[in-house]
């Protein structure tokens, strides 16, 4: 049996990620790495140009929202996501291989800071831009990545970790 990629933007708008993940070029890269299914949760954005169909043997499913994404996350061999804190935490809890893509359109850098920190700790792969998903080297890095499991235990660690980035006074 093949592998599944789950792409999610949660409740946000991240058109560039959805568009890049559904280009023929990216779909070919996915297929070349033995994936046979991609599930795309596109959130508030426009429905991707691809519909639920098969791209040269790669099954594609798209939807905007579901009450709960856990089932799709559990089935996935790889999660490609925006760098939202809630989604990252769920991926870590499920111990899923995860690549987070930075949404540079956001006004502040909290996603970038969180992704950098979790990447340094080797819990996930950080992708700086959706355009990087065009590169074979990006997919090679994602495929070869072996995450260090996030050991929970301290239920206050992650909120404190986020607070250290989000509540720091900004220099003016």
XYZ file of C-alpha atoms in Angstrom:
172
model
C 0.000 0.000 0.000
C 1.197 3.510 -0.808
C 1.549 6.546 1.376
C -0.715 9.512 2.093
C 0.040 13.227 2.413
C -2.358 15.449 4.308
C -2.141 19.166 3.514
C -3.849 21.528 5.934
C -4.192 25.254 6.472
C -6.681 24.921 9.328
C -9.060 27.864 9.483
C -6.624 30.248 7.813
C -6.179 31.568 4.306
C -2.954 30.324 2.729
C -3.673 30.228 -0.990
C -0.008 30.023 -2.017
C 0.479 26.730 -0.144
C -2.653 25.135 -1.578
C -1.858 26.306 -5.104
C 1.719 25.001 -4.937
C 0.721 21.630 -3.468
C -1.738 21.063 -6.329
C 0.451 22.019 -9.291
C 1.244 19.208 -11.736
C 4.960 19.674 -10.927
C 4.454 19.154 -7.183
C 2.002 16.296 -7.730
C 4.664 14.572 -9.876
C 7.244 15.007 -7.089
C 4.777 13.514 -4.604
C 3.987 10.567 -6.861
C 7.697 9.941 -7.506
C 8.155 9.436 -3.749
C 5.639 6.551 -3.618
C 2.665 8.528 -2.340
C -0.631 7.366 -3.767
C -3.001 9.812 -2.061
C -3.063 13.493 -1.185
C -5.792 15.011 0.958
C -5.984 18.815 0.780
C -7.854 20.844 3.403
C -7.891 24.324 1.902
C -9.691 26.330 4.600
C -11.002 29.816 3.788
C -9.388 29.984 0.367
C -10.782 29.147 -3.037
C -11.257 25.511 -3.930
C -8.066 24.318 -5.652
C -8.111 24.008 -9.431
C -7.866 20.243 -9.030
C -11.012 18.418 -8.090
C -11.227 15.106 -6.326
C -9.740 12.873 -8.973
C -6.751 10.766 -9.813
C -3.604 12.425 -11.161
C -1.741 9.707 -13.007
C -2.495 7.196 -10.234
C -2.337 9.716 -7.376
C -5.740 9.987 -5.683
C -6.640 13.546 -4.735
C -9.285 14.588 -2.219
C -10.061 18.241 -1.438
C -12.336 19.908 1.087
C -12.640 23.213 2.906
C -13.544 22.251 6.479
C -14.476 19.247 8.591
C -15.510 19.316 12.235
C -12.316 17.452 13.111
C -9.070 16.881 11.161
C -7.671 14.225 13.494
C -8.773 11.271 11.346
C -7.018 12.635 8.254
C -3.951 13.512 10.329
C -3.779 10.007 11.813
C -4.003 8.372 8.374
C -1.235 10.537 6.920
C 2.347 9.444 6.499
C 3.298 13.096 6.050
C 1.532 16.299 7.045
C 2.291 19.482 5.125
C 0.881 22.402 7.055
C 0.844 26.079 7.717
C 2.904 26.904 10.802
C -0.050 27.534 13.101
C 0.581 26.678 16.733
C -2.532 24.526 17.134
C -1.775 22.441 14.071
C 1.872 22.026 15.045
C 0.876 20.881 18.524
C -1.563 18.309 17.096
C 1.094 16.960 14.700
C 3.573 16.638 17.574
C 0.983 14.922 19.765
C 0.272 12.412 16.983
C 4.023 11.972 16.333
C 3.610 12.604 12.631
C 6.349 13.518 10.203
C 5.516 17.148 9.517
C 6.679 19.866 7.151
C 5.463 23.346 8.037
C 5.428 26.066 5.420
C 5.854 29.680 6.460
C 3.106 32.088 5.448
C 5.138 35.257 4.839
C 1.998 37.328 4.224
C 1.215 37.373 7.938
C 1.908 40.665 9.675
C 4.203 39.295 12.360
C 6.762 36.532 12.462
C 5.224 34.270 15.112
C 4.797 31.365 12.681
C 8.392 31.731 11.520
C 9.722 31.925 15.088
C 7.756 28.877 16.196
C 8.716 26.883 13.090
C 12.390 27.825 13.507
C 12.401 26.745 17.142
C 10.669 23.425 16.501
C 12.888 22.775 13.489
C 16.044 23.438 15.543
C 14.771 20.853 18.029
C 14.257 18.478 15.061
C 10.536 17.967 15.682
C 9.578 19.056 12.151
C 10.885 20.290 8.818
C 10.536 24.016 8.164
C 9.905 25.126 4.587
C 10.487 28.866 4.158
C 8.109 29.393 1.240
C 5.501 27.467 -0.743
C 7.729 28.036 -3.788
C 10.376 25.836 -2.142
C 8.005 22.912 -2.700
C 8.910 23.121 -6.403
C 12.413 21.947 -5.555
C 13.344 18.298 -5.544
C 15.866 19.047 -2.796
C 13.038 20.228 -0.505
C 11.194 16.941 -1.017
C 14.429 14.996 -0.482
C 14.901 16.789 2.856
C 11.298 16.099 3.872
C 11.512 12.433 2.929
C 14.813 11.818 4.708
C 13.771 13.659 7.877
C 13.361 11.535 10.989
C 11.659 13.632 13.672
C 12.691 13.656 17.289
C 9.490 12.840 19.194
C 8.101 15.703 21.204
C 7.907 14.426 24.744
C 4.976 16.133 26.395
C 4.640 15.721 30.118
C 4.780 19.367 31.086
C 1.415 20.646 29.882
C 2.587 24.193 30.461
C 5.730 23.927 28.309
C 4.117 24.625 24.955
C 2.020 27.601 26.168
C 5.104 29.086 27.868
C 7.096 28.440 24.728
C 4.510 30.310 22.641
C 4.285 33.119 25.174
C 8.034 33.622 24.940
C 7.540 34.587 21.288
C 4.118 36.161 21.270
C 4.261 38.246 24.418
C 7.743 39.680 24.050
C 7.619 43.458 23.638
C 8.362 44.481 20.065
C 11.202 46.929 19.488
C 10.030 50.165 17.940
